[in-house]
Amino acid sequence: MTVPRILVVDDEADLRELVEITLLKMGLDVDSADRLSTARAFLQQHDYALVLTDMRLPDGLGIELVREVTGGAKNIPIAVITAFGSAENAVTALKAGAFDYLSKPVGLDQLRLLVQSALRISTAAPAPGKVAATASNGTALRLMGESALMRDLRTQIVRLARSMAPIAITGESGTGKELAARDIHAQSARADKPFIAVNCGAIPEALMEAEFFGYRKGAFTGAAEDRDGFFQAANGGTLLLDEVADLPLAMQVKLLRAIQERRVRKVGATIEEPVDVRLISATHQNLAECVEKGKFRQDLYYRLNVIELRLPPLRERLEDIGLLADAILAKLAGPEGKKAHLTPEALAALRSYAFPGNVRELENILERALAFANEDVIEVADLALKPSATVNHDAEPPAAVVSAPQPAVAPPVTEQPVLPDIISEAETITVDSQSGKPSLPDLPIMLPDYLDQIEREMICQALGKTRFNRTQAAELLGISFRQLRYRMQRLNIHEPD
């Protein structure tokens, strides 16, 4: 069995010796170079499982070596060593294709974790150009489609899975951002480690630090035992920050430190502990606009948005609808049920629909249509599509999938008549004709019940306007889909029969 060989490039003799001794103790072969020219000569002579280079060298910059190695045919992982506090250099290197980075002074635990990750990539990653149609564990319904956009997207996922660079997944609601994150994890060398998805908009602000970083026994009332947070749970694997734009500013500061230091401190603890986590963030909002409005920290934005992966809306890949519909109907049929099928006219109608709610809306449409279909045959009438939401087939879809940061604009919600059987279930709130303000009830009052009444009416009104499309209703109310679903369950709001 061939022993993996590592190339260390640094002009500091003491640091080179420290790294070399650490790698030799791990059972690896090591070559050392103090300048770019020597490193290039080594790369011509040997194959390496990892190249580790300083950013500043006597005859040039380490970023030059990063571009040469990542652009070569050997596909070698390369990591950089940056000076303390030089976050900009790390981000630049990651955007140039670096696998990962270490900050000076180099922590040996972090060095070992980085090397182990690189070795897993060298031995387990697919060959360049090989694209999997599904995730490596064979999970169904993950970014399905044979359109050019989806083939390009899967190619990008295979490439991005080899890196530790943070990825920001953008796209409209319902495009499958979490599925993309799961595919990146499944195609990576971390596939056998945990994948933890966190909805940042669903955690109460008072509990965020404890949920993310864990807590010690007795740290606060109710902390009866030590508990790990999301970072510890995802250690060695991938942490998805879903709806990251909903993080409050105070938590953004603490998250930024955890990302930069790669260490977290539990609530009530006095020491930090190292964590090895690959971060992926997702949002349907435009983070750049959130930064301009002061709702999102600029430094955190640049740390999370090293690489942006844009998911195309369904209306830009309508040729995939037949494949998606078949998969969804098979899932709805269950293991023993008879799968329904669409008539040619129904499939054509779906391909002429704009899908403001994307794949999630397609699932809702087919689930509803299945309830009205006769003998498992879905007709056009069973789909109950909104006639105003049609797509322009002559429009050219964008070719790029991975791109510079750009806004993920939510589609306009089509106004629809209010459903009487929904709104009639809620009490109405009177308005003072003189001031135009809501007329408040007389005291004393049960405030929780009154607030529930108002919340119920607003949710029912939004659901009525969108014909019970929960994705669009959530956008009207300015909350996430999951928050709406939680409130509907709490208030016992159901779709009318």
mmCIF file of N, CA and C in Angstrom, residues 344-432:
data_model
loop_
_atom_site.group_PDB
_atom_site.id
_atom_site.type_symbol
_atom_site.label_atom_id
_atom_site.label_comp_id
_atom_site.label_asym_id
_atom_site.label_seq_id
_atom_site.Cartn_x
_atom_site.Cartn_y
_atom_site.Cartn_z
ATOM 1 N N PRO A 344 -51.790 13.366 -21.241
ATOM 2 C CA PRO A 344 -50.919 14.277 -22.011
ATOM 3 C C PRO A 344 -51.342 15.736 -21.888
ATOM 4 N N GLU A 345 -52.656 15.974 -21.837
ATOM 5 C CA GLU A 345 -53.136 17.348 -21.713
ATOM 6 C C GLU A 345 -52.781 17.937 -20.340
ATOM 7 N N ALA A 346 -52.868 17.119 -19.295
ATOM 8 C CA ALA A 346 -52.513 17.596 -17.955
ATOM 9 C C ALA A 346 -51.025 17.913 -17.858
ATOM 10 N N LEU A 347 -50.192 17.061 -18.472
ATOM 11 C CA LEU A 347 -48.747 17.315 -18.465
ATOM 12 C C LEU A 347 -48.428 18.589 -19.232
ATOM 13 N N ALA A 348 -49.113 18.802 -20.348
ATOM 14 C CA ALA A 348 -48.896 20.030 -21.119
ATOM 15 C C ALA A 348 -49.313 21.254 -20.320
ATOM 16 N N ALA A 349 -50.400 21.129 -19.547
ATOM 17 C CA ALA A 349 -50.847 22.250 -18.719
ATOM 18 C C ALA A 349 -49.817 22.575 -17.644
ATOM 19 N N LEU A 350 -49.236 21.557 -17.038
ATOM 20 C CA LEU A 350 -48.198 21.783 -16.030
ATOM 21 C C LEU A 350 -46.983 22.473 -16.656
ATOM 22 N N ARG A 351 -46.643 22.110 -17.880
ATOM 23 C CA ARG A 351 -45.478 22.707 -18.529
ATOM 24 C C ARG A 351 -45.745 24.136 -18.992
ATOM 25 N N SER A 352 -46.994 24.553 -18.940
ATOM 26 C CA SER A 352 -47.327 25.932 -19.293
ATOM 27 C C SER A 352 -47.572 26.790 -18.057
ATOM 28 N N TYR A 353 -47.327 26.222 -16.888
ATOM 29 C CA TYR A 353 -47.590 26.917 -15.628
ATOM 30 C C TYR A 353 -46.283 27.476 -15.067
ATOM 31 N N ALA A 354 -46.343 28.637 -14.433
ATOM 32 C CA ALA A 354 -45.124 29.333 -13.999
ATOM 33 C C ALA A 354 -44.563 28.832 -12.674
ATOM 34 N N PHE A 355 -45.357 28.134 -11.865
ATOM 35 C CA PHE A 355 -44.916 27.575 -10.583
ATOM 36 C C PHE A 355 -44.232 28.605 -9.691
ATOM 37 N N PRO A 356 -44.981 29.573 -9.174
ATOM 38 C CA PRO A 356 -44.382 30.520 -8.220
ATOM 39 C C PRO A 356 -43.794 29.827 -6.998
ATOM 40 N N GLY A 357 -44.385 28.684 -6.597
ATOM 41 C CA GLY A 357 -43.877 27.937 -5.440
ATOM 42 C C GLY A 357 -42.904 26.840 -5.793
ATOM 43 N N ASN A 358 -42.533 26.716 -7.089
ATOM 44 C CA ASN A 358 -41.512 25.781 -7.559
ATOM 45 C C ASN A 358 -41.870 24.327 -7.268
ATOM 46 N N VAL A 359 -40.890 23.484 -6.971
ATOM 47 C CA VAL A 359 -41.135 22.043 -6.842
ATOM 48 C C VAL A 359 -42.087 21.756 -5.684
ATOM 49 N N ARG A 360 -41.995 22.529 -4.623
ATOM 50 C CA ARG A 360 -42.911 22.319 -3.493
ATOM 51 C C ARG A 360 -44.351 22.556 -3.923
ATOM 52 N N GLU A 361 -44.569 23.549 -4.775
ATOM 53 C CA GLU A 361 -45.924 23.787 -5.275
ATOM 54 C C GLU A 361 -46.377 22.650 -6.178
ATOM 55 N N LEU A 362 -45.461 22.117 -7.001
ATOM 56 C CA LEU A 362 -45.804 20.968 -7.843
ATOM 57 C C LEU A 362 -46.265 19.795 -6.980
ATOM 58 N N GLU A 363 -45.582 19.557 -5.879
ATOM 59 C CA GLU A 363 -45.991 18.484 -4.970
ATOM 60 C C GLU A 363 -47.396 18.734 -4.428
ATOM 61 N N ASN A 364 -47.672 19.978 -4.028
ATOM 62 C CA ASN A 364 -49.002 20.302 -3.486
ATOM 63 C C ASN A 364 -50.086 20.133 -4.548
ATOM 64 N N ILE A 365 -49.788 20.580 -5.774
ATOM 65 C CA ILE A 365 -50.769 20.473 -6.862
ATOM 66 C C ILE A 365 -51.102 19.013 -7.140
ATOM 67 N N LEU A 366 -50.068 18.166 -7.221
ATOM 68 C CA LEU A 366 -50.296 16.759 -7.538
ATOM 69 C C LEU A 366 -50.993 16.030 -6.390
ATOM 70 N N GLU A 367 -50.660 16.387 -5.164
ATOM 71 C CA GLU A 367 -51.324 15.751 -4.018
ATOM 72 C C GLU A 367 -52.805 16.113 -3.998
ATOM 73 N N ARG A 368 -53.116 17.369 -4.293
ATOM 74 C CA ARG A 368 -54.516 17.781 -4.342
ATOM 75 C C ARG A 368 -55.234 17.139 -5.537
ATOM 76 N N ALA A 369 -54.561 17.109 -6.687
ATOM 77 C CA ALA A 369 -55.179 16.533 -7.883
ATOM 78 C C ALA A 369 -55.482 15.056 -7.696
ATOM 79 N N LEU A 370 -54.595 14.382 -6.955
ATOM 80 C CA LEU A 370 -54.788 12.948 -6.739
ATOM 81 C C LEU A 370 -56.075 12.674 -5.962
ATOM 82 N N ALA A 371 -56.440 13.607 -5.099
ATOM 83 C CA ALA A 371 -57.663 13.437 -4.315
ATOM 84 C C ALA A 371 -58.909 13.569 -5.180
ATOM 85 N N PHE A 372 -58.824 14.325 -6.271
ATOM 86 C CA PHE A 372 -59.984 14.534 -7.146
ATOM 87 C C PHE A 372 -59.988 13.621 -8.369
ATOM 88 N N ALA A 373 -58.882 12.943 -8.625
ATOM 89 C CA ALA A 373 -58.763 12.148 -9.854
ATOM 90 C C ALA A 373 -59.661 10.917 -9.802
ATOM 91 N N ASN A 374 -60.141 10.514 -10.977
ATOM 92 C CA ASN A 374 -60.943 9.303 -11.119
ATOM 93 C C ASN A 374 -60.077 8.184 -11.678
ATOM 94 N N GLU A 375 -60.075 7.034 -10.976
ATOM 95 C CA GLU A 375 -59.340 5.849 -11.418
ATOM 96 C C GLU A 375 -57.867 6.161 -11.669
ATOM 97 N N ASP A 376 -57.297 6.973 -10.808
ATOM 98 C CA ASP A 376 -55.859 7.271 -10.841
ATOM 99 C C ASP A 376 -55.396 7.925 -12.140
ATOM 100 N N VAL A 377 -56.308 8.581 -12.828
ATOM 101 C CA VAL A 377 -55.954 9.330 -14.039
ATOM 102 C C VAL A 377 -56.191 10.813 -13.750
ATOM 103 N N ILE A 378 -55.135 11.604 -13.809
ATOM 104 C CA ILE A 378 -55.231 13.017 -13.468
ATOM 105 C C ILE A 378 -55.475 13.828 -14.736
ATOM 106 N N GLU A 379 -56.627 14.509 -14.781
ATOM 107 C CA GLU A 379 -56.995 15.352 -15.910
ATOM 108 C C GLU A 379 -56.599 16.811 -15.616
ATOM 109 N N VAL A 380 -56.740 17.655 -16.643
ATOM 110 C CA VAL A 380 -56.410 19.073 -16.495
ATOM 111 C C VAL A 380 -57.256 19.708 -15.399
ATOM 112 N N ALA A 381 -58.534 19.374 -15.352
ATOM 113 C CA ALA A 381 -59.425 19.976 -14.358
ATOM 114 C C ALA A 381 -59.019 19.613 -12.937
ATOM 115 N N ASP A 382 -58.442 18.419 -12.759
ATOM 116 C CA ASP A 382 -58.031 17.987 -11.426
ATOM 117 C C ASP A 382 -56.888 18.836 -10.884
ATOM 118 N N LEU A 383 -56.090 19.434 -11.762
ATOM 119 C CA LEU A 383 -54.934 20.221 -11.329
ATOM 120 C C LEU A 383 -55.329 21.547 -10.706
ATOM 121 N N ALA A 384 -56.456 22.119 -11.146
ATOM 122 C CA ALA A 384 -56.948 23.407 -10.614
ATOM 123 C C ALA A 384 -55.866 24.473 -10.670
ATOM 124 N N LEU A 385 -55.234 24.601 -11.831
ATOM 125 C CA LEU A 385 -54.160 25.588 -11.976
ATOM 126 C C LEU A 385 -54.732 26.983 -12.108
ATOM 127 N N LYS A 386 -54.009 27.962 -11.618
ATOM 128 C CA LYS A 386 -54.433 29.361 -11.760
ATOM 129 C C LYS A 386 -54.139 29.807 -13.190
ATOM 130 N N PRO A 387 -55.136 30.241 -13.950
ATOM 131 C CA PRO A 387 -54.919 30.558 -15.366
ATOM 132 C C PRO A 387 -53.965 31.717 -15.598
ATOM 133 N N SER A 388 -53.813 32.623 -14.602
ATOM 134 C CA SER A 388 -52.963 33.790 -14.814
ATOM 135 C C SER A 388 -51.483 33.467 -14.697
ATOM 136 N N ALA A 389 -51.162 32.336 -14.043
ATOM 137 C CA ALA A 389 -49.757 32.006 -13.808
ATOM 138 C C ALA A 389 -49.230 31.131 -14.933
ATOM 139 N N THR A 390 -48.925 31.745 -16.055
ATOM 140 C CA THR A 390 -48.381 31.017 -17.193
ATOM 141 C C THR A 390 -46.947 31.437 -17.425
ATOM 142 N N VAL A 391 -46.224 30.620 -18.191
ATOM 143 C CA VAL A 391 -44.800 30.859 -18.397
ATOM 144 C C VAL A 391 -44.550 31.210 -19.848
ATOM 145 N N ASN A 392 -43.558 32.060 -20.065
ATOM 146 C CA ASN A 392 -43.147 32.431 -21.415
ATOM 147 C C ASN A 392 -42.109 31.434 -21.906
ATOM 148 N N HIS A 393 -42.505 30.557 -22.815
ATOM 149 C CA HIS A 393 -41.594 29.518 -23.299
ATOM 150 C C HIS A 393 -40.489 30.079 -24.187
ATOM 151 N N ASP A 394 -40.651 31.316 -24.668
ATOM 152 C CA ASP A 394 -39.625 31.883 -25.546
ATOM 153 C C ASP A 394 -38.463 32.490 -24.773
ATOM 154 N N ALA A 395 -38.638 32.669 -23.457
ATOM 155 C CA ALA A 395 -37.570 33.283 -22.657
ATOM 156 C C ALA A 395 -36.404 32.332 -22.506
ATOM 157 N N GLU A 396 -35.195 32.848 -22.604
ATOM 158 C CA GLU A 396 -33.985 32.034 -22.465
ATOM 159 C C GLU A 396 -33.606 31.920 -20.993
ATOM 160 N N PRO A 397 -33.474 30.693 -20.460
ATOM 161 C CA PRO A 397 -33.048 30.556 -19.068
ATOM 162 C C PRO A 397 -31.585 30.891 -18.923
ATOM 163 N N PRO A 398 -31.156 31.374 -17.750
ATOM 164 C CA PRO A 398 -29.745 31.669 -17.543
ATOM 165 C C PRO A 398 -28.910 30.409 -17.578
ATOM 166 N N ALA A 399 -27.694 30.513 -18.144
ATOM 167 C CA ALA A 399 -26.843 29.340 -18.276
ATOM 168 C C ALA A 399 -26.052 29.056 -17.024
ATOM 169 N N ALA A 400 -25.656 30.100 -16.290
ATOM 170 C CA ALA A 400 -24.769 29.907 -15.145
ATOM 171 C C ALA A 400 -25.561 29.412 -13.950
ATOM 172 N N VAL A 401 -24.972 28.478 -13.206
ATOM 173 C CA VAL A 401 -25.567 27.975 -11.981
ATOM 174 C C VAL A 401 -24.794 28.483 -10.787
ATOM 175 N N VAL A 402 -23.466 28.404 -10.824
ATOM 176 C CA VAL A 402 -22.634 28.984 -9.776
ATOM 177 C C VAL A 402 -22.200 30.346 -10.246
ATOM 178 N N SER A 403 -22.451 31.372 -9.434
ATOM 179 C CA SER A 403 -22.236 32.722 -9.924
ATOM 180 C C SER A 403 -21.865 33.638 -8.783
ATOM 181 N N ALA A 404 -21.587 34.880 -9.155
ATOM 182 C CA ALA A 404 -21.370 35.912 -8.142
ATOM 183 C C ALA A 404 -22.692 36.181 -7.452
ATOM 184 N N PRO A 405 -22.659 36.744 -6.221
ATOM 185 C CA PRO A 405 -23.898 36.995 -5.496
ATOM 186 C C PRO A 405 -24.890 37.815 -6.308
ATOM 187 N N GLN A 406 -26.144 37.344 -6.324
ATOM 188 C CA GLN A 406 -27.181 38.034 -7.054
ATOM 189 C C GLN A 406 -28.488 37.849 -6.308
ATOM 190 N N PRO A 407 -29.453 38.730 -6.499
ATOM 191 C CA PRO A 407 -30.682 38.635 -5.728
ATOM 192 C C PRO A 407 -31.507 37.438 -6.126
ATOM 193 N N ALA A 408 -32.099 36.780 -5.129
ATOM 194 C CA ALA A 408 -33.052 35.713 -5.371
ATOM 195 C C ALA A 408 -34.438 36.310 -5.166
ATOM 196 N N VAL A 409 -35.022 36.831 -6.244
ATOM 197 C CA VAL A 409 -36.244 37.617 -6.132
ATOM 198 C C VAL A 409 -37.434 36.687 -6.034
ATOM 199 N N ALA A 410 -38.241 36.875 -5.039
ATOM 200 C CA ALA A 410 -39.441 36.076 -4.891
ATOM 201 C C ALA A 410 -40.465 36.506 -5.932
ATOM 202 N N PRO A 411 -41.190 35.541 -6.536
ATOM 203 C CA PRO A 411 -42.170 35.890 -7.568
ATOM 204 C C PRO A 411 -43.366 36.610 -6.966
ATOM 205 N N PRO A 412 -44.015 37.448 -7.768
ATOM 206 C CA PRO A 412 -45.203 38.132 -7.254
ATOM 207 C C PRO A 412 -46.317 37.145 -6.974
ATOM 208 N N VAL A 413 -47.068 37.398 -5.953
ATOM 209 C CA VAL A 413 -48.185 36.536 -5.601
ATOM 210 C C VAL A 413 -49.430 37.014 -6.328
ATOM 211 N N THR A 414 -50.067 36.119 -7.076
ATOM 212 C CA THR A 414 -51.254 36.468 -7.839
ATOM 213 C C THR A 414 -52.439 36.626 -6.904
ATOM 214 N N GLU A 415 -53.127 37.755 -7.007
ATOM 215 C CA GLU A 415 -54.295 37.987 -6.161
ATOM 216 C C GLU A 415 -55.416 37.036 -6.571
ATOM 217 N N GLN A 416 -56.030 36.391 -5.592
ATOM 218 C CA GLN A 416 -57.132 35.484 -5.841
ATOM 219 C C GLN A 416 -58.278 35.847 -4.894
ATOM 220 N N PRO A 417 -59.513 35.465 -5.258
ATOM 221 C CA PRO A 417 -60.636 35.734 -4.359
ATOM 222 C C PRO A 417 -60.437 35.040 -3.023
ATOM 223 N N VAL A 418 -60.876 35.688 -1.959
ATOM 224 C CA VAL A 418 -60.764 35.104 -0.628
ATOM 225 C C VAL A 418 -61.712 33.913 -0.530
ATOM 226 N N LEU A 419 -61.248 32.808 0.066
ATOM 227 C CA LEU A 419 -62.094 31.639 0.233
ATOM 228 C C LEU A 419 -63.037 31.862 1.412
ATOM 229 N N PRO A 420 -64.336 31.914 1.191
ATOM 230 C CA PRO A 420 -65.266 32.227 2.275
ATOM 231 C C PRO A 420 -65.206 31.221 3.403
ATOM 232 N N ASP A 421 -65.033 29.898 3.081
ATOM 233 C CA ASP A 421 -65.088 28.890 4.126
ATOM 234 C C ASP A 421 -63.867 28.925 5.018
ATOM 235 N N ILE A 422 -62.799 29.610 4.604
ATOM 236 C CA ILE A 422 -61.641 29.770 5.482
ATOM 237 C C ILE A 422 -61.827 30.988 6.372
ATOM 238 N N ILE A 423 -62.131 32.108 5.753
ATOM 239 C CA ILE A 423 -62.213 33.360 6.500
ATOM 240 C C ILE A 423 -63.363 33.336 7.495
ATOM 241 N N SER A 424 -64.440 32.624 7.158
ATOM 242 C CA SER A 424 -65.584 32.626 8.058
ATOM 243 C C SER A 424 -65.271 31.964 9.380
ATOM 244 N N GLU A 425 -64.202 31.164 9.439
ATOM 245 C CA GLU A 425 -63.852 30.490 10.681
ATOM 246 C C GLU A 425 -63.207 31.451 11.686
ATOM 247 N N ALA A 426 -62.734 32.598 11.246
ATOM 248 C CA ALA A 426 -62.028 33.534 12.130
ATOM 249 C C ALA A 426 -62.941 34.694 12.514
ATOM 250 N N GLU A 427 -62.708 35.180 13.713
ATOM 251 C CA GLU A 427 -63.448 36.363 14.152
ATOM 252 C C GLU A 427 -62.908 37.588 13.424
ATOM 253 N N THR A 428 -63.765 38.553 13.208
ATOM 254 C CA THR A 428 -63.333 39.775 12.543
ATOM 255 C C THR A 428 -62.955 40.826 13.570
ATOM 256 N N ILE A 429 -62.088 41.759 13.171
ATOM 257 C CA ILE A 429 -61.640 42.837 14.040
ATOM 258 C C ILE A 429 -62.220 44.127 13.487
ATOM 259 N N THR A 430 -62.951 44.838 14.283
ATOM 260 C CA THR A 430 -63.585 46.071 13.812
ATOM 261 C C THR A 430 -62.581 47.199 13.742
ATOM 262 N N VAL A 431 -62.861 48.169 12.876
ATOM 263 C CA VAL A 431 -61.985 49.314 12.684
ATOM 264 C C VAL A 431 -62.766 50.588 12.974
ATOM 265 N N ASP A 432 -62.164 51.474 13.743
ATOM 266 C CA ASP A 432 -62.792 52.743 14.081
ATOM 267 C C ASP A 432 -62.884 53.612 12.825
#
